[in-house]
Short mmCIF file of C-alpha atoms in Angstrom, two decimals:
data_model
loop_
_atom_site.label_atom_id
_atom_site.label_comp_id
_atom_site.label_asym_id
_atom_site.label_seq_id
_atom_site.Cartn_x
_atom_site.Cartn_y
_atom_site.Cartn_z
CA UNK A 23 -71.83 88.69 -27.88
CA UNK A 24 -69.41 86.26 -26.12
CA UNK A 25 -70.95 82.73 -27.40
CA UNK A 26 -68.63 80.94 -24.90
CA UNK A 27 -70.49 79.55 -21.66
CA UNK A 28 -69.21 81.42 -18.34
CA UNK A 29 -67.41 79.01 -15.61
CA UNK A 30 -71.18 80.01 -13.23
CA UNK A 31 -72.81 78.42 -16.27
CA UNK A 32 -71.22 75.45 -16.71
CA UNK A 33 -71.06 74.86 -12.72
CA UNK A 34 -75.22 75.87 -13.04
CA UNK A 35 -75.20 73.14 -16.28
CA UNK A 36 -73.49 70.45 -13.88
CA UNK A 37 -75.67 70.96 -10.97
CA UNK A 38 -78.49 70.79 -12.65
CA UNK A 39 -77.88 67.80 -14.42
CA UNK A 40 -76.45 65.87 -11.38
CA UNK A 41 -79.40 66.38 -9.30
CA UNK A 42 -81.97 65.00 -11.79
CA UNK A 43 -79.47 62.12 -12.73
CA UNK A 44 -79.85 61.35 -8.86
CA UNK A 45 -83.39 61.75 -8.70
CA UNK A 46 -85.61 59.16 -10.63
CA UNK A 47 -85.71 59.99 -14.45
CA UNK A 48 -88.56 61.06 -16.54
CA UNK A 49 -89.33 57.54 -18.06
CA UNK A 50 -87.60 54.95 -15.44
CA UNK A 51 -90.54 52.39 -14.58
CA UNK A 52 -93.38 53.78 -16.07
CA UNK A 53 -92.63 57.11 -13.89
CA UNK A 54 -92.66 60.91 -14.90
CA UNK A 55 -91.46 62.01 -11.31
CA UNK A 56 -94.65 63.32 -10.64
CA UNK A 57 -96.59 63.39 -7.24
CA UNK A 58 -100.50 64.58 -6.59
CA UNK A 59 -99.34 67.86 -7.35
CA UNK A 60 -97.82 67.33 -10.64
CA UNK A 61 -93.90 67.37 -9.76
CA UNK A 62 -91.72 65.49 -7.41
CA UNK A 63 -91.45 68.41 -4.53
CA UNK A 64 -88.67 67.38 -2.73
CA UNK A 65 -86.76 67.28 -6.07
CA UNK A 66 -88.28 71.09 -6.41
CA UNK A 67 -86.75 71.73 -3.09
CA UNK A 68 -83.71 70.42 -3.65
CA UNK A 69 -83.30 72.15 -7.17
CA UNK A 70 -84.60 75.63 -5.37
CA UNK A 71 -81.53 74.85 -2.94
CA UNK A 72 -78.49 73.51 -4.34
CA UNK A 73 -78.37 75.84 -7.80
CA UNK A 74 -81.18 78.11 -6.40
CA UNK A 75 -82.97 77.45 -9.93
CA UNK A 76 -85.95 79.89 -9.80
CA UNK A 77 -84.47 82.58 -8.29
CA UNK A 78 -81.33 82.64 -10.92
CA UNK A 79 -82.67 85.67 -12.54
CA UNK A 80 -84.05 87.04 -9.71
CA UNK A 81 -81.40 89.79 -8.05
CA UNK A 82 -80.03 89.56 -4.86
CA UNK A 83 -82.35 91.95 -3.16
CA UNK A 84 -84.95 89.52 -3.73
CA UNK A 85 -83.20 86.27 -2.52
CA UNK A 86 -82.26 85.59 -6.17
CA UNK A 87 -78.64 84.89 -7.30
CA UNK A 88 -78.70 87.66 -10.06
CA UNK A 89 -77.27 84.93 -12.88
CA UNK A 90 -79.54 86.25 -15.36
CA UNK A 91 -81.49 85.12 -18.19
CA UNK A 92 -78.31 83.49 -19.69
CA UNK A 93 -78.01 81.56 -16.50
CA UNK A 94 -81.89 80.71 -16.05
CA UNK A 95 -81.89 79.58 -20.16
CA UNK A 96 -78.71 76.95 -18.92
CA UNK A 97 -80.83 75.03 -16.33
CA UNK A 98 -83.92 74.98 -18.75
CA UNK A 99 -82.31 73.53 -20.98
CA UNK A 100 -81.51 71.11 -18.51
CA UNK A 101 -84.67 70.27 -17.02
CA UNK A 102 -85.98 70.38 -21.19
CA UNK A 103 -83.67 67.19 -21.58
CA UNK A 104 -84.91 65.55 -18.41
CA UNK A 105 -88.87 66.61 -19.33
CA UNK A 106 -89.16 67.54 -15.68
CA UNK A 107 -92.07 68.18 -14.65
CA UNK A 108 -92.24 71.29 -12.60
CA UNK A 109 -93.70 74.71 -11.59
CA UNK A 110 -90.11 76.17 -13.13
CA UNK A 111 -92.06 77.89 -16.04
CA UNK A 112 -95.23 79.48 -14.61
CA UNK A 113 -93.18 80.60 -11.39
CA UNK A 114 -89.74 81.60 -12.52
CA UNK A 115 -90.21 82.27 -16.33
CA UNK A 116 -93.84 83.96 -16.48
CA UNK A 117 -95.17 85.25 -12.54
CA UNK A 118 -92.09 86.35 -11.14
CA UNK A 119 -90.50 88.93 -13.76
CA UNK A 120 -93.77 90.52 -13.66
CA UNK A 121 -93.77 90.81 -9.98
CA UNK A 122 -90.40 92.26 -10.20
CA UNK A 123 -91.41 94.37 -12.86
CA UNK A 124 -94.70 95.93 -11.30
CA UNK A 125 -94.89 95.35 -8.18
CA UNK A 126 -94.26 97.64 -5.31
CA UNK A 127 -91.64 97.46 -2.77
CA UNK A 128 -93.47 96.07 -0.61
CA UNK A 129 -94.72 93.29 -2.72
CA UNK A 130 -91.56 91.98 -4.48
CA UNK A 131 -89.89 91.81 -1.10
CA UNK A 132 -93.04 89.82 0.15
CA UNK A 133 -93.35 87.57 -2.55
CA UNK A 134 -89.72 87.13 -4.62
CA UNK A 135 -87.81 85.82 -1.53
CA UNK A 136 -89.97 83.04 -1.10
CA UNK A 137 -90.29 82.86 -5.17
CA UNK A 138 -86.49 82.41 -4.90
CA UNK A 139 -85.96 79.80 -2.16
CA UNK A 140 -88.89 77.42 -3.80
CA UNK A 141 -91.46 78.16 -0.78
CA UNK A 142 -94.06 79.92 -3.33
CA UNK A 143 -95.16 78.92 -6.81
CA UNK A 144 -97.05 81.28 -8.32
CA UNK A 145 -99.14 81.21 -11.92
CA UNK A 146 -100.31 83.70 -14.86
CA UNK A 147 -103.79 83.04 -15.23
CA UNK A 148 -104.63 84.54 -18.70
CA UNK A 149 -108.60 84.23 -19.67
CA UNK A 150 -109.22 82.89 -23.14
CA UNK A 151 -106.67 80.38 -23.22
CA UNK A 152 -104.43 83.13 -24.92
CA UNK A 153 -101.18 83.14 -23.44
CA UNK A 154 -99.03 83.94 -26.36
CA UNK A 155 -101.68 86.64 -27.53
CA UNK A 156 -101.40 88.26 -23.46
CA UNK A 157 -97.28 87.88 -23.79
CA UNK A 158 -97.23 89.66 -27.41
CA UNK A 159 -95.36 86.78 -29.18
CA UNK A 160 -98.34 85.89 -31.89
CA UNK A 161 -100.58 88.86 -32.10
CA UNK A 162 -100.91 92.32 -30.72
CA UNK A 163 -101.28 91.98 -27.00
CA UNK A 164 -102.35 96.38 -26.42
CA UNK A 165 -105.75 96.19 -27.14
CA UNK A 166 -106.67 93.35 -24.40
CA UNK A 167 -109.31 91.85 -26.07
CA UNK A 168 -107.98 88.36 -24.71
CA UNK A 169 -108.91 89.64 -21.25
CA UNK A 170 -112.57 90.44 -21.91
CA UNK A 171 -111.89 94.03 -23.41
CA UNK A 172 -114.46 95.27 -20.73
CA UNK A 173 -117.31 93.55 -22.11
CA UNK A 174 -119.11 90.16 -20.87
CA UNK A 175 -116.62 86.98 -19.99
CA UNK A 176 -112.95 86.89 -19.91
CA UNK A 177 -111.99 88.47 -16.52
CA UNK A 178 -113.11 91.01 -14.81
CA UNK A 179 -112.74 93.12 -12.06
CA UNK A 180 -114.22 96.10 -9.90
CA UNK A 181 -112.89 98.59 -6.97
CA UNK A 182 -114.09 97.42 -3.24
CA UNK A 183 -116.46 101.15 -2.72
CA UNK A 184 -114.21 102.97 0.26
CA UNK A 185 -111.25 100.23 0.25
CA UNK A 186 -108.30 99.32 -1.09
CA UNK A 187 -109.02 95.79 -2.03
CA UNK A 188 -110.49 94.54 -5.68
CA UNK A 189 -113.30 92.11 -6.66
CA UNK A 190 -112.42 89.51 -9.50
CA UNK A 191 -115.26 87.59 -11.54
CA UNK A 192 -114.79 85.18 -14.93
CA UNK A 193 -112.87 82.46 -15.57
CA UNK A 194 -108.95 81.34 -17.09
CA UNK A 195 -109.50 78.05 -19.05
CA UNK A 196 -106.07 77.23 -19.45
CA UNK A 197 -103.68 78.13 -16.65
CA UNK A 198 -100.56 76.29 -16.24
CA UNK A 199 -99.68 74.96 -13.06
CA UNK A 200 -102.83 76.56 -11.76
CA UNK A 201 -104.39 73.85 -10.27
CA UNK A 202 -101.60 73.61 -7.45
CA UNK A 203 -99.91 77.34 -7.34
CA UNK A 204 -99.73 78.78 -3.96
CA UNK A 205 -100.25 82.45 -5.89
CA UNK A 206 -102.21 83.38 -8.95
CA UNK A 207 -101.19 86.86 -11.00
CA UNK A 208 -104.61 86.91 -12.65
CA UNK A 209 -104.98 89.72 -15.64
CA UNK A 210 -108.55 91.26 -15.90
CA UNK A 211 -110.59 94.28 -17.51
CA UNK A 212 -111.70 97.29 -15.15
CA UNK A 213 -113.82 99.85 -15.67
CA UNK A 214 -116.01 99.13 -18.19
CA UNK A 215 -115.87 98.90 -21.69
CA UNK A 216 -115.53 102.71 -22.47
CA UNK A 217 -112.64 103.11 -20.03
CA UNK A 218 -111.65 99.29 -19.74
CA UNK A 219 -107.94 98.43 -19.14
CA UNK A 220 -105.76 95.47 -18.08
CA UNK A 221 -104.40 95.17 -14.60
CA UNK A 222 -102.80 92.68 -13.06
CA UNK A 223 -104.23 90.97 -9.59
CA UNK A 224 -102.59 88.73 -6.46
CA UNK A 225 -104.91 86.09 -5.55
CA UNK A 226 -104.19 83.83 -2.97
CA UNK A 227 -106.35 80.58 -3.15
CA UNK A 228 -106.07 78.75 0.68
CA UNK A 229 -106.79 82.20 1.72
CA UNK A 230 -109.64 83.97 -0.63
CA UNK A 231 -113.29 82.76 -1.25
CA UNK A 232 -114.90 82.12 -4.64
CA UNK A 233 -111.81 80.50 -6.12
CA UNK A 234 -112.56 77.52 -8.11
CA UNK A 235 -109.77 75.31 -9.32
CA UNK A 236 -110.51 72.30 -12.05
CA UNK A 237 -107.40 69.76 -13.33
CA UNK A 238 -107.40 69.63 -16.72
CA UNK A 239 -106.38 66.33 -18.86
CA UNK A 240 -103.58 68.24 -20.91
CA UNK A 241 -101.97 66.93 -23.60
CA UNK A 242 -98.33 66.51 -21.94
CA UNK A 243 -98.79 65.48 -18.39
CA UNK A 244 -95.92 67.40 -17.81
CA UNK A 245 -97.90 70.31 -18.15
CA UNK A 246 -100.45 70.72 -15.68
CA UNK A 247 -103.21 73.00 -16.91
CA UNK A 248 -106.20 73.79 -14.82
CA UNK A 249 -109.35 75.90 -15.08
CA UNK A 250 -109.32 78.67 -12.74
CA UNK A 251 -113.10 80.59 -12.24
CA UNK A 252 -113.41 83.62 -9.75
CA UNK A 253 -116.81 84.39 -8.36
CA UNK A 254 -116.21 87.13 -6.53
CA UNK A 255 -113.15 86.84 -4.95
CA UNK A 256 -111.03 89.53 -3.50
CA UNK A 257 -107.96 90.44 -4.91
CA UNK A 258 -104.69 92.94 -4.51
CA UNK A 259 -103.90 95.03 -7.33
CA UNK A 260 -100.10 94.45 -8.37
CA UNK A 261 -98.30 97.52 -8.37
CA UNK A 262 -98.96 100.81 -6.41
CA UNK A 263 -101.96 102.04 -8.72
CA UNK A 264 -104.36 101.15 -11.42
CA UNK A 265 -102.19 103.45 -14.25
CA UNK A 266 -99.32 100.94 -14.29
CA UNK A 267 -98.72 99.74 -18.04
CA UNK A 268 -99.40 95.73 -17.74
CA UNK A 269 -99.78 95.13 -21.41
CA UNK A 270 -96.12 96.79 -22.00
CA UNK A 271 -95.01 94.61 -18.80
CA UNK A 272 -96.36 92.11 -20.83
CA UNK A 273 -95.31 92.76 -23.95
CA UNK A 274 -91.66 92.76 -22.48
CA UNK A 275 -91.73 89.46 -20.35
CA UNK A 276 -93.19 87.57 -23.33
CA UNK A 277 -90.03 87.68 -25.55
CA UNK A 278 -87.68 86.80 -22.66
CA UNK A 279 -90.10 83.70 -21.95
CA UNK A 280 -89.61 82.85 -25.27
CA UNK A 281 -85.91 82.47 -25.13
CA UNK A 282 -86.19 80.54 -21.89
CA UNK A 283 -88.65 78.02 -23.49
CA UNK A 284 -86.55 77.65 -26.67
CA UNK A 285 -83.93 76.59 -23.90
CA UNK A 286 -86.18 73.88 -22.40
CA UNK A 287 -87.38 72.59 -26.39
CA UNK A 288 -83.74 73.13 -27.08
CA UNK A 289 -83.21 70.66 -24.44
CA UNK A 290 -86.15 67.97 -24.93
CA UNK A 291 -85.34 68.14 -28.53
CA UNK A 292 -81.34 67.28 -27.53
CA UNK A 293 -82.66 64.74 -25.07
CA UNK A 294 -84.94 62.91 -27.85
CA UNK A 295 -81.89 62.75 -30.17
CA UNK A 296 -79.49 61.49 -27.84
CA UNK A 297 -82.06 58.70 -27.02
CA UNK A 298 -82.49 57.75 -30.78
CA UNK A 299 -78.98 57.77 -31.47
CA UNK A 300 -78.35 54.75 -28.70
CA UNK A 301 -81.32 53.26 -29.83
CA UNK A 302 -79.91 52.99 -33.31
CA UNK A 303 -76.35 51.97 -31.93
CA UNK A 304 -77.92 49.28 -30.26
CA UNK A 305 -79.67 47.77 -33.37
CA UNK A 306 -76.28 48.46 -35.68
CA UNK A 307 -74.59 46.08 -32.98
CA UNK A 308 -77.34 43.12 -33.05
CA UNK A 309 -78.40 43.57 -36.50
CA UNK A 310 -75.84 45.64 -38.76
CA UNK A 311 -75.72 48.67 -40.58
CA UNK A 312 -78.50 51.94 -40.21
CA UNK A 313 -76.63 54.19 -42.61
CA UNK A 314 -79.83 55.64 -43.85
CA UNK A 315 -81.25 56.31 -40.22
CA UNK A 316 -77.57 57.74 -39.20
CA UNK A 317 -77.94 60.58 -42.02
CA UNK A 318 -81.41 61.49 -40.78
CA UNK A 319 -79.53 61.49 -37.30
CA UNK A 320 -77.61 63.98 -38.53
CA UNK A 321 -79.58 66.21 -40.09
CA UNK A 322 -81.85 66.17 -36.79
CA UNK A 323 -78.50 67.18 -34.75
CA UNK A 324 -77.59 70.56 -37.43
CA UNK A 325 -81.18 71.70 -36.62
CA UNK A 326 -81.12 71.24 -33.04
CA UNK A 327 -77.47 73.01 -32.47
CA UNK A 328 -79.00 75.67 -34.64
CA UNK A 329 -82.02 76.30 -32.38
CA UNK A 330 -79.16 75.62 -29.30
CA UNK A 331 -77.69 78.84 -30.90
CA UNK A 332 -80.71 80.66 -31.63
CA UNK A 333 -81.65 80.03 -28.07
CA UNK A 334 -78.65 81.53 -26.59
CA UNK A 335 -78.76 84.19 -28.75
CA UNK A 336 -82.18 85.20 -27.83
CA UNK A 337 -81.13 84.74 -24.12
CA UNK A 338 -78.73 87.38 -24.42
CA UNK A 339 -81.09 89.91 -26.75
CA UNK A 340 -84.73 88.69 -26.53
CA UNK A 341 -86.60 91.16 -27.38
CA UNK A 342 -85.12 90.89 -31.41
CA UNK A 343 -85.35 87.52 -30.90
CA UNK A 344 -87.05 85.37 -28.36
CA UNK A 345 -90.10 84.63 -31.03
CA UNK A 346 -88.34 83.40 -33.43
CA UNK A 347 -85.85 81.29 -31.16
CA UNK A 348 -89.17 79.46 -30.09
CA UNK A 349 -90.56 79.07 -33.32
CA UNK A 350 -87.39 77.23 -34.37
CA UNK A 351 -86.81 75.45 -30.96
CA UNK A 352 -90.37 74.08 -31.43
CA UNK A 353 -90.31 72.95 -34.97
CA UNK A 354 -86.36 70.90 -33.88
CA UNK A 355 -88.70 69.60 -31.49
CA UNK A 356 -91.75 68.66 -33.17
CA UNK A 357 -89.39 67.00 -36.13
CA UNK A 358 -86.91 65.26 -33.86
CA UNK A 359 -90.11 63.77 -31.68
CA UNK A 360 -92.01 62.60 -34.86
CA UNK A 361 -88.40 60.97 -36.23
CA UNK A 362 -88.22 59.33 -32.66
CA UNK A 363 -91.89 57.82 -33.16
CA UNK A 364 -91.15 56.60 -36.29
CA UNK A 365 -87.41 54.96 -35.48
CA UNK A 366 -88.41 51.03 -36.53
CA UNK A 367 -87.16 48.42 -34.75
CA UNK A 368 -87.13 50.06 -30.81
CA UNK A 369 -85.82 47.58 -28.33
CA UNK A 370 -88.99 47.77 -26.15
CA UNK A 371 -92.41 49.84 -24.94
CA UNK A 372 -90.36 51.98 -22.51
CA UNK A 373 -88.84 53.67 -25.74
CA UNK A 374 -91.50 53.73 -27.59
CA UNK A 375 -93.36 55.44 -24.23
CA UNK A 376 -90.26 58.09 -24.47
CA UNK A 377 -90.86 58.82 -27.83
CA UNK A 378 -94.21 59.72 -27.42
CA UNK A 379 -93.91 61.35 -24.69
CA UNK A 380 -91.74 63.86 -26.63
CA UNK A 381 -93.95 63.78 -29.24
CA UNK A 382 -96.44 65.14 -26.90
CA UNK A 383 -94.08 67.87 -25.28
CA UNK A 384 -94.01 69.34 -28.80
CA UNK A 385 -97.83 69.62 -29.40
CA UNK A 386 -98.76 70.53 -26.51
CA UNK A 387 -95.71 73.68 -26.40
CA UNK A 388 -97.15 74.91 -29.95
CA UNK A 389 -100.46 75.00 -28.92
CA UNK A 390 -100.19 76.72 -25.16
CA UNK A 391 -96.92 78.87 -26.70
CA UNK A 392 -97.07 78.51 -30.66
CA UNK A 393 -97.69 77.72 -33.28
CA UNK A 394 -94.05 78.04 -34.82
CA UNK A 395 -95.66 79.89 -37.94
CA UNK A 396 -97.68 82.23 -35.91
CA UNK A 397 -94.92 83.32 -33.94
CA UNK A 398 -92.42 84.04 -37.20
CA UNK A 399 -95.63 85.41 -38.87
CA UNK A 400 -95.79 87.98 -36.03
CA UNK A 401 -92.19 88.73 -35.07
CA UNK A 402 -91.84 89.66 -39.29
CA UNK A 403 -95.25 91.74 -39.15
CA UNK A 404 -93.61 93.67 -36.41
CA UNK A 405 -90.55 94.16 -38.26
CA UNK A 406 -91.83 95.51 -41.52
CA UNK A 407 -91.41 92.69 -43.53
CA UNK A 408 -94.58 92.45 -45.29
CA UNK A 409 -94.53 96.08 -46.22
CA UNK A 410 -94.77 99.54 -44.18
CA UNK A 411 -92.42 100.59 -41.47
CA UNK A 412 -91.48 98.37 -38.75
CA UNK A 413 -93.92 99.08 -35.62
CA UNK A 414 -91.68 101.21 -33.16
CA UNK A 415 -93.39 99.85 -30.54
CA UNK A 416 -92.17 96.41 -31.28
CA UNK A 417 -89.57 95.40 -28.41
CA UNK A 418 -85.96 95.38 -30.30
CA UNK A 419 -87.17 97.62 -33.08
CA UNK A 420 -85.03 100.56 -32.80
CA UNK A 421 -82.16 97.73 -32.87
CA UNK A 422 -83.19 96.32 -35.82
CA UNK A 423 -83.48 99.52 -37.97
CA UNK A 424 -80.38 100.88 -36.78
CA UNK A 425 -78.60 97.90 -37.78
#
């Protein structure tokens, strides 16, 4: 592994940065950058334009600039530091690498393109509110239980009798970005509980009926979550039968999630620190020393450079280690935002507001991705730690033993 950025990352790093330096800040009067919708969309646009930011993993074919995860983890780490609020995480880093991966010709070149140029935001709506169950990265995702496992509730959905279409009933509690997303990629159970499977669905909410959309109050605002119930509402099977393997599709887009969100903590956690330590210059200056506060400084900085590196490593092999580079992203997080909150002396409310702001970017990634020790517990269950052989299924296994 070459741990040295490439000049495409650094020029990806610089865009990125200059365009939300330019736009208003996370934090500047009060503001988040958010509109109705929950992001600033002419900042999406411009973001989709200039570095072409969710379709940087997306190849060529597809409209995408083929940088790869390496390149994708750059600008969320990024738009982490910034706490930008915007569909970059449901569409680019959860909706579209499943499209890519199961969809058929005819549906990736439909849907990526306009994934790619920023024209389409799409959402995984999970049932349950188990997203890191669904994506494998705290529990065993094969058994689908977290989609209704064929029996009442969860999701569900039937064949239209002499068509090609579907018909989806239940409800997704916690979607995010759901409540604005011009595509849903909604997993549910079908056929029954003594033949039930997963399958993934395309819903399109302006143009299906039954689809009922609900804002939730989240914890971060950042994060929009919404409700999401079907009644009936018809829906196109992703992927060019019902034998396609979602749960493996799953299985292998949650690691390489996880090393794009330990990007973005990687980030918010850098961004937190680097507000602290002028907060703390500005009180040596009018006040005089903050030894002890500089050592905890410091501390905070060796454990966010080590999740920076576990991060990047991940990036480049997730599947032996995107859990675990989010369980440590999110506890640098979590600790950094709680030392933030605690800082004495702030010069103001509108660093105090940052603070727990951050603070509330960390809770609110542990419980929609976490928690940190449910994601180590899992990764180590899944390597044999705790006794037995490692599970072969296990994404990166094979690596890991032959090492």
């Amino acid at each position: 592994m070459d741990a040295a950025f490439t000049a495409e990352q650094d020029e990806i790093r610089r865009t990125v940065r200059e365009l939300l330096a330019a736009s208003r800040a996370p934090g500047d009067d009060g503001s988040d950058g958010r509109t109705a919708d929950g992001y600033d969309a002419e900042l999406w646009r411009r973001l989709a334009r200039d570095p072409g930011l969710p379709g940087l993993a997306l190849p060529p074919e597809y409209g995408g600039t083929g940088r790869g995860l390496a390149g994708l983890a750059v600008a969320c780490e990024e738009t982490g530091r910034a706490r930008l609020p915007s569909p970059l995480i449901a569409t680019a880093v959860l909706a579209a690498p499943l499209i890519a991966a199961l969809g058929t010709d005819e549906q990736r070149t439909a849907l990526l393109p306009r994934i790619a140029d920023g024209g389409l935001t799409a959402a995984l709506a999970v049932p349950g509110g188990s997203l890191a169950t669904a994506l494998g990265l705290t529990g065993d995702d094969t058994g689908g239980t977290w989609a209704g496992g064929g029996r009442a509730g969860g999701m569900q959905a039937r064949p239209v009798p002499g068509a090609k279409g579907w018909r989806l009933y239940g409800e997704a509690a916690q979607v995010l970005d759901g409540h604005n997303a011009g595509l849903l990629l909604v997993a549910a159970h079908a056929g029954g509980f003594p033949r039930s499977r997963t399958l993934l669905f395309l819903v399109r909410p302006d143009a299906a009926a039954g689809v009922v959309r609900t804002r939730r109050t989240p914890l971060d605002e950042t994060r929009p979550l919404a409700g999401i119930e079907l009644r009936d509402t018809g829906a196109e099977l992703l992927g060019a039968d019902d034998t396609v393997d979602v749960t493996g599709a799953l299985a292998s887009a949650g690691p390489r999630a996880a090393a794009l969100l330990a990007a973005e903590a990687v980030g918010a956690a850098a961004g937190a620190l680097e507000r602290m330590a002028d907060q703390v210059g500005e009180r040596e200056r009018s006040s005089g020393s903050a030894e002890c506060v500089k050592h905890r400084l410091a501390e905070l900085y060796a454990r966010v450079q080590e999740a920076r590196s576990a991060a990047y490593y991940a990036a480049w092999n997730p599947a032996a280690a995107g859990g675990l580079a989010l369980a440590q992203a999110l506890e640098a997080l979590r600790d950094t935002a709680a030392e933030a909150v605690r800082l004495p002396g702030g010069p103001g409310p509108a660093r105090e507001q940052e603070a727990h702001l951050s603070f509330r970017r960390a809770a609110a990634d542990e419980l929609l991705f976490g928690p940190a020790h449910r994601l180590r517990d899992h990764a180590a269950r899944r390597a044999g730690l705790f006794g037995g052989a490692p599970d072969p299924a296990a994404p990166g296994t094979a690596e890991r033993v032959a090492v």
